[in-house]
XYZ file of C-alpha atoms in Angstrom:
504
model
C -3.266 59.588 -129.466
C 0.036 59.308 -131.446
C 2.772 57.151 -129.978
C 5.440 59.394 -128.259
C 8.777 59.272 -130.107
C 10.671 58.280 -126.906
C 8.404 55.264 -126.302
C 9.017 54.210 -129.926
C 12.706 54.447 -129.376
C 12.593 52.442 -126.250
C 10.503 49.761 -127.909
C 12.880 49.555 -130.741
C 15.971 49.147 -128.363
C 14.059 46.530 -126.488
C 13.195 44.546 -129.629
C 17.003 44.807 -130.627
C 17.998 43.650 -127.242
C 15.788 40.502 -127.578
C 16.395 39.859 -131.229
C 18.440 36.770 -130.301
C 15.464 35.112 -128.629
C 13.278 34.851 -131.725
C 13.868 31.130 -132.131
C 12.850 30.651 -128.569
C 9.575 32.595 -129.152
C 8.844 30.396 -132.101
C 9.445 27.414 -130.000
C 7.104 28.689 -127.281
C 4.335 29.142 -129.850
C 4.985 25.663 -131.178
C 4.825 24.060 -127.768
C 1.618 25.948 -126.897
C -0.009 24.816 -130.091
C 1.051 21.132 -129.454
C 0.039 21.338 -125.874
C -3.488 22.369 -126.949
C -3.752 19.656 -129.673
C -2.436 16.906 -127.285
C -3.795 17.989 -124.025
C -6.331 20.725 -124.433
C -8.761 19.098 -126.864
C -8.914 15.711 -125.148
C -9.461 17.520 -121.690
C -12.187 19.716 -123.401
C -13.901 16.507 -124.712
C -13.782 14.727 -121.459
C -15.273 17.699 -119.609
C -18.177 18.000 -122.251
C -18.834 14.254 -122.087
C -18.816 14.307 -118.340
C -21.047 17.263 -117.952
C -23.456 16.040 -120.546
C -24.243 12.866 -118.611
C -27.450 12.483 -116.806
C -25.826 13.415 -113.502
C -23.881 16.348 -114.952
C -27.016 17.754 -116.587
C -28.919 17.493 -113.379
C -26.345 19.617 -111.981
C -26.154 22.174 -114.537
C -29.931 22.453 -114.919
C -30.441 22.764 -111.239
C -32.810 25.540 -110.060
C -30.106 27.155 -108.051
C -27.497 26.947 -110.957
C -27.859 30.671 -111.827
C -27.482 31.815 -108.320
C -24.425 29.510 -107.980
C -22.936 30.997 -111.157
C -23.595 34.662 -109.942
C -21.910 33.839 -106.584
C -18.857 32.349 -108.317
C -18.592 35.206 -110.719
C -18.823 37.705 -108.158
C -16.386 36.076 -105.799
C -14.038 35.756 -108.592
C -14.159 39.401 -109.357
C -13.315 40.184 -105.592
C -10.524 37.776 -105.661
C -9.059 39.534 -108.827
C -9.182 42.930 -107.124
C -7.128 41.467 -104.194
C -4.844 39.797 -106.716
C -4.061 43.119 -108.277
C -2.186 44.129 -105.193
C 0.153 41.089 -105.589
C 0.277 40.592 -109.259
C -1.615 43.237 -111.440
C -2.352 42.869 -115.020
C 0.086 45.795 -115.975
C 3.047 43.739 -114.690
C 6.401 44.148 -116.432
C 9.708 42.715 -115.852
C 12.210 44.429 -113.548
C 14.115 46.150 -116.326
C 10.912 47.535 -118.000
C 9.644 48.507 -114.542
C 12.468 50.638 -113.865
C 12.179 52.313 -117.143
C 8.502 52.922 -116.924
C 8.668 54.229 -113.402
C 11.396 56.756 -114.045
C 10.433 58.319 -117.361
C 7.902 61.236 -118.091
C 5.566 59.118 -120.389
C 1.965 58.500 -119.147
C 1.370 54.923 -117.913
C -1.691 54.605 -120.316
C 1.033 54.429 -123.090
C 3.824 52.549 -121.548
C 1.559 49.878 -119.847
C -1.372 49.694 -122.173
C 0.015 46.589 -124.148
C 0.895 44.809 -121.056
C -2.687 45.282 -119.673
C -4.240 44.214 -122.905
C -2.411 41.007 -122.903
C -3.238 40.067 -119.410
C -6.948 41.027 -119.991
C -7.001 38.845 -123.204
C -5.758 35.856 -121.191
C -8.477 36.426 -118.560
C -11.220 37.075 -121.327
C -10.208 33.767 -123.008
C -10.280 31.798 -119.699
C -13.979 33.065 -119.033
C -14.904 32.303 -122.790
C -13.643 28.683 -122.583
C -15.400 28.182 -119.263
C -18.607 29.317 -120.836
C -18.068 27.214 -123.922
C -17.458 24.160 -121.797
C -20.779 24.644 -119.976
C -23.016 25.518 -123.134
C -21.426 22.590 -125.121
C -22.617 20.135 -122.412
C -25.937 21.663 -122.409
C -26.115 21.646 -126.133
C -25.232 17.942 -126.390
C -28.032 17.185 -123.902
C -30.361 19.175 -126.144
C -31.012 21.963 -123.566
C -29.124 24.902 -125.088
C -29.662 26.177 -128.628
C -27.055 27.860 -130.697
C -28.606 31.303 -130.102
C -28.746 30.787 -126.360
C -25.179 29.315 -126.312
C -23.889 32.459 -128.155
C -25.672 34.815 -125.877
C -24.164 33.282 -122.744
C -20.684 33.076 -124.137
C -20.957 36.818 -125.196
C -22.121 37.601 -121.565
C -19.060 35.514 -120.254
C -16.638 37.610 -122.466
C -18.155 40.790 -121.285
C -17.822 39.685 -117.674
C -14.132 38.779 -118.203
C -13.620 42.378 -119.472
C -15.284 43.752 -116.334
C -12.990 41.381 -114.287
C -9.927 42.540 -115.975
C -10.705 46.134 -115.103
C -11.237 45.097 -111.538
C -8.053 43.342 -111.703
C -6.318 46.570 -112.805
C -8.233 48.578 -110.154
C -6.675 46.347 -107.460
C -3.172 47.265 -108.886
C -4.042 50.978 -109.098
C -5.693 52.104 -106.000
C -4.375 52.115 -102.422
C -4.376 48.775 -100.551
C -6.937 49.848 -98.093
C -9.244 50.890 -100.885
C -8.881 47.720 -102.728
C -9.834 45.745 -99.687
C -12.993 47.706 -99.161
C -13.812 47.302 -102.956
C -13.272 43.447 -102.848
C -15.194 43.202 -99.647
C -18.243 44.986 -101.148
C -17.980 42.797 -104.329
C -17.896 39.627 -102.321
C -20.841 40.695 -100.164
C -22.966 41.569 -103.137
C -22.073 38.274 -104.738
C -23.235 36.284 -101.888
C -26.416 38.359 -101.335
C -27.169 37.682 -105.097
C -27.056 34.115 -104.368
C -29.607 34.201 -101.455
C -31.959 37.121 -101.990
C -34.600 36.439 -104.667
C -34.498 39.049 -107.511
C -31.136 40.400 -106.884
C -29.752 38.864 -109.935
C -31.305 41.617 -111.917
C -29.357 44.320 -110.130
C -25.784 43.076 -110.345
C -23.339 42.550 -113.237
C -22.659 38.862 -112.219
C -26.418 38.491 -111.892
C -26.946 39.674 -115.465
C -24.477 36.992 -116.588
C -26.444 34.341 -114.683
C -29.738 35.528 -116.244
C -28.193 34.589 -119.622
C -27.524 31.105 -118.494
C -29.234 28.470 -120.638
C -31.733 26.502 -118.628
C -35.163 25.123 -118.561
C -36.631 28.773 -119.228
C -35.071 30.680 -122.135
C -32.533 33.239 -121.106
C -33.321 37.020 -121.889
C -30.755 38.592 -124.134
C -31.903 41.963 -122.701
C -29.380 41.321 -119.933
C -26.486 42.113 -122.370
C -27.605 45.634 -122.725
C -26.553 46.726 -119.122
C -23.493 44.514 -119.514
C -22.361 46.424 -122.668
C -23.111 49.762 -121.041
C -21.050 48.860 -117.913
C -18.215 47.465 -120.102
C -18.157 50.652 -122.071
C -17.943 52.697 -118.786
C -15.233 50.530 -117.348
C -13.271 50.692 -120.738
C -13.319 54.626 -120.263
C -11.834 54.071 -116.685
C -8.855 52.061 -118.034
C -6.466 54.833 -118.978
C -6.888 56.746 -115.726
C -6.238 53.502 -113.827
C -3.139 52.930 -115.741
C -1.943 56.488 -114.971
C -2.671 56.053 -111.244
C -0.194 53.040 -110.853
C 2.601 54.137 -108.606
C 6.038 53.751 -109.826
C 7.271 52.257 -106.449
C 4.567 49.659 -106.502
C 5.406 48.721 -110.138
C 8.970 48.157 -109.199
C 7.926 46.099 -106.091
C 5.672 43.797 -107.989
C 8.311 43.293 -110.735
C 10.952 42.502 -108.351
C 8.738 40.064 -106.396
C 7.677 38.194 -109.325
C 11.224 37.913 -110.687
C 12.465 36.607 -107.436
C 9.494 34.180 -107.342
C 10.199 32.960 -110.969
C 13.708 32.372 -109.897
C 12.774 30.294 -106.881
C 10.338 28.206 -109.177
C 12.901 27.548 -111.600
C 15.173 26.053 -108.923
C 12.353 23.925 -107.587
C 11.976 25.951 -104.470
C 8.245 26.419 -104.575
C 8.112 27.360 -100.895
C 10.488 30.105 -101.417
C 8.638 31.298 -104.453
C 5.401 31.448 -102.567
C 6.900 33.261 -99.555
C 7.971 35.953 -102.114
C 4.231 36.530 -102.903
C 3.008 36.614 -99.382
C 1.385 39.960 -98.724
C 3.298 42.018 -96.191
C 1.778 43.198 -92.924
C -0.189 46.465 -93.397
C -2.002 46.931 -90.075
C -2.117 46.122 -86.399
C 1.317 47.706 -85.482
C 0.071 48.698 -82.177
C -1.583 45.324 -81.258
C 0.018 43.347 -78.527
C 0.571 39.723 -79.434
C 2.288 38.690 -76.056
C -0.092 38.900 -72.963
C -0.154 37.427 -69.668
C -2.258 34.163 -70.116
C -2.125 30.513 -70.108
C 0.328 29.177 -72.735
C -2.291 27.719 -74.945
C -4.143 31.167 -75.036
C -0.856 32.956 -75.494
C 0.091 31.094 -78.584
C -3.427 31.231 -79.824
C -3.592 34.963 -79.550
C -0.005 35.444 -80.818
C -0.883 33.465 -84.055
C -4.071 35.125 -84.384
C -2.660 38.648 -84.159
C 0.129 37.723 -86.569
C -2.218 36.621 -89.223
C -4.464 39.723 -88.618
C -1.734 42.101 -89.526
C -2.181 41.031 -93.149
C -5.880 41.145 -92.910
C -6.627 39.993 -96.670
C -4.870 36.795 -95.874
C -7.182 35.535 -93.074
C -10.221 36.981 -94.579
C -9.616 35.094 -97.785
C -8.680 31.908 -95.876
C -12.047 32.135 -93.963
C -14.011 32.531 -96.952
C -12.254 29.752 -98.666
C -12.730 27.365 -95.660
C -16.620 28.228 -95.838
C -16.669 27.265 -99.406
C -14.503 23.903 -98.720
C -16.908 22.986 -95.950
C -19.887 23.518 -98.184
C -18.327 21.529 -101.040
C -17.238 18.583 -98.766
C -20.778 18.409 -97.073
C -22.303 18.550 -100.574
C -20.677 15.211 -101.506
C -23.750 13.448 -100.261
C -26.016 15.529 -102.482
C -24.259 15.591 -105.881
C -24.652 12.607 -108.218
C -22.104 9.737 -107.441
C -20.293 10.231 -110.811
C -19.471 13.800 -109.721
C -19.041 13.282 -106.027
C -15.195 12.816 -106.342
C -14.961 16.148 -108.186
C -16.617 17.948 -105.451
C -14.577 16.196 -102.946
C -11.277 17.094 -104.637
C -12.196 20.611 -104.997
C -13.176 20.985 -101.450
C -10.036 19.259 -100.181
C -7.766 21.447 -102.426
C -9.475 24.623 -101.160
C -9.126 23.522 -97.688
C -5.433 22.613 -97.975
C -4.648 25.941 -99.762
C -6.578 28.072 -97.080
C -5.040 26.387 -94.178
C -1.812 27.485 -95.393
C -2.418 30.918 -94.203
C -2.674 29.601 -90.532
C 0.293 27.139 -90.864
C 3.002 29.823 -90.325
C 3.359 28.678 -86.751
C 4.151 25.164 -88.165
C 6.901 26.401 -90.443
C 8.254 28.514 -87.544
C 8.455 25.380 -85.266
C 10.073 23.335 -88.046
C 12.689 26.079 -88.468
C 13.633 26.205 -84.765
C 14.517 22.415 -84.781
C 18.111 23.353 -85.658
C 18.203 26.175 -82.885
C 18.730 26.101 -79.184
C 15.400 25.545 -77.368
C 13.611 29.096 -77.228
C 10.496 28.331 -75.355
C 11.402 25.713 -72.794
C 9.221 22.943 -74.076
C 9.508 20.150 -76.615
C 9.045 20.618 -80.285
C 6.061 18.411 -80.331
C 4.282 20.659 -77.900
C 5.068 23.629 -79.894
C 3.361 22.071 -82.902
C 0.411 21.079 -80.785
C 0.163 24.681 -79.535
C 0.477 26.215 -83.075
C -2.290 23.798 -84.282
C -4.932 25.587 -82.100
C -5.660 28.397 -84.420
C -6.209 26.325 -87.591
C -8.346 23.908 -85.496
C -10.617 26.708 -84.295
C -10.604 28.080 -87.948
C -11.775 24.539 -89.159
C -14.422 24.359 -86.437
C -15.769 27.772 -87.111
C -15.464 28.318 -90.893
C -15.622 24.841 -92.294
C -18.469 24.046 -89.836
C -20.432 27.197 -91.062
C -19.976 26.152 -94.760
C -20.936 22.427 -94.028
C -23.896 23.643 -91.887
C -24.991 25.838 -94.758
C -24.984 22.785 -97.012
C -27.807 21.279 -95.020
C -30.059 23.720 -96.900
C -29.346 21.937 -100.242
C -29.906 18.440 -98.812
C -26.755 17.614 -97.192
C -26.867 14.991 -94.373
C -25.599 15.491 -90.806
C -23.185 12.749 -91.306
C -21.642 14.551 -94.363
C -21.285 17.727 -92.220
C -19.355 15.874 -89.584
C -17.308 14.260 -92.132
C -16.340 17.487 -93.655
C -15.184 18.804 -90.365
C -13.077 15.719 -89.604
C -11.575 15.670 -92.950
C -10.527 19.322 -92.529
C -8.834 18.432 -89.199
C -7.078 15.696 -91.085
C -5.827 18.475 -93.663
C -4.094 20.102 -90.514
C -2.001 16.972 -90.025
C -1.020 16.928 -93.687
C 0.074 20.699 -93.289
C 2.256 19.733 -90.261
C 3.814 16.923 -92.454
C 4.324 19.492 -95.276
C 5.874 22.133 -92.958
C 8.549 19.593 -91.633
C 9.909 18.392 -95.072
C 12.656 20.799 -95.072
C 14.618 21.629 -98.350
C 14.392 19.321 -101.414
C 17.295 16.784 -101.532
C 19.469 17.719 -104.433
C 19.606 13.961 -105.350
C 16.211 14.506 -106.816
C 17.551 16.762 -109.504
C 19.688 13.900 -110.962
C 18.642 13.287 -114.498
C 16.524 10.041 -115.004
C 16.761 9.040 -118.664
C 14.188 6.936 -120.168
C 13.103 6.332 -123.765
C 10.267 8.954 -123.532
C 12.560 11.646 -121.904
C 13.846 12.792 -118.651
C 11.713 11.938 -115.605
C 13.632 13.989 -112.973
C 11.311 16.912 -113.532
C 8.265 14.625 -112.692
C 9.996 13.404 -109.540
C 10.687 16.910 -108.366
C 6.950 17.825 -109.072
C 5.769 14.866 -106.959
C 8.140 15.919 -104.063
C 6.816 19.430 -104.268
C 3.079 18.508 -104.397
C 3.086 15.494 -102.276
C 0.913 16.894 -99.542
C -1.717 18.217 -101.956
C -1.791 14.809 -103.674
C -2.329 12.936 -100.507
C -4.991 15.149 -99.547
C -6.753 14.818 -102.902
C -6.424 10.951 -102.904
C -7.880 10.692 -99.401
C -10.760 12.965 -100.481
C -11.569 10.586 -103.241
C -11.514 7.629 -100.890
C -13.918 9.593 -98.700
C -16.512 9.435 -101.478
C -16.685 5.724 -101.457
C -20.271 4.704 -101.024
C -19.397 1.439 -99.021
C -17.720 3.285 -96.315
C -19.908 4.193 -93.319
C -19.355 7.297 -91.243
C -17.495 5.388 -88.343
C -15.327 3.744 -90.876
C -14.682 7.047 -92.677
C -13.569 8.629 -89.511
C -11.344 5.820 -88.667
C -9.736 5.980 -92.021
C -9.170 9.837 -91.614
C -7.957 9.404 -88.035
C -5.384 6.734 -89.256
C -4.237 8.759 -92.228
C -3.752 11.839 -89.954
C -1.768 9.816 -87.520
C 0.400 8.425 -90.356
C 0.944 12.020 -91.446
C 2.021 12.903 -87.846
C 4.513 9.988 -87.749
C 5.981 11.073 -91.064
C 6.399 14.614 -89.633
C 8.145 13.273 -86.580
C 10.389 11.339 -88.852
C 11.303 14.385 -90.892
C 12.094 16.284 -87.710
C 14.356 13.547 -86.519
C 16.254 13.601 -89.714
C 16.524 17.401 -89.682
C 18.272 17.284 -86.303
């Protein structure tokens, strides 16, 4: 299809408007290349060396590695469908969104380039992940050149399918995207536990291409290629189906989030990306019940009004519980990686049920609204995350028993997740970042003020990750581990109390 003359004129005006930023673009390209040379290549080598060790190869060649790969691939596709509602691949800036949403041109023309750029980034990410895995297997003498190439091609095809799923989440109605994401997530989990299910699902086809003890069958590429061709034909209608109002909302939301992030207000930026309530308008959150039950029901109803948030948090907590409990199974050299992954996922997932903590911290400056102390308010709002930890982290940790996890590691994972709740309380009481942190700190190697700001923003996550590494120490017995976590949680609560006192 020939390019529309109006579209050509709009693009020419856009280029003329941005002509002065050519030097900035060249500097960006230079910075990316230098970052890849200085950081990317050493990180790639470190990952390959670590994974090609005896412990890493034992994990990569595990009999359940294809099933785990299928579950991860399918869950990632489901997450991308949900992500399309917040940040779709056809995202443009506010000015371009207004132009695109108000003209007569079909979206398949005006948004095609933007979608292709986003899809290219996603496909490149899938390809690099596959290259790291097969490089480690090749160094260990397990993967050959042909099997490595076949698997990388499969990962690229999966990346293309995932990008179309990402676009689907942006194009269809929110209710439809939730059902599609739920169906993909369920099939991904079924593929991991039902024998023979890998041959019936796209993420299973990629898993069948995984190099292992048995040579992978390249025939799995055939259905992948056919499915990619069908998905490619669906891209133009999906682009045309993107609603102008949704395009404007996403553009404004990400513009505001970028502005908050540029001013070091990460919390404000994340608040902009939070999903708006879409259901439960007729639910009663306030009932005649004991105070503890009342606050628990109120927090639960508030979270369920944006159903994708608690569903995602629940699934993430199951994954976190499984990872934390699996620390006793994986080789010691990789235990800290598993622990940090589980701790990070638990910290991020519990943020969904930490709105009550943030509300309580904001009421410190106001008159008493509920007739009880602020400490009691924090304690009551902690009931929902505690229940979530016991139910979902407990379920994931119990599932890890099937792969050899010990009962002690199951208990440790639950206690650690409860410790993360204390870290969440500490994070909610920090308040706004002190402006003094923006003061330049000149050194011979550059300005360190940005590093200080980054540490302030991520202090809670860094503490969580550090404690998770300590938990993997082999010389710590279970009673001593519990004592360490209880002490660290108490210290976090003391810090939260100090933050509240300074805020008054």
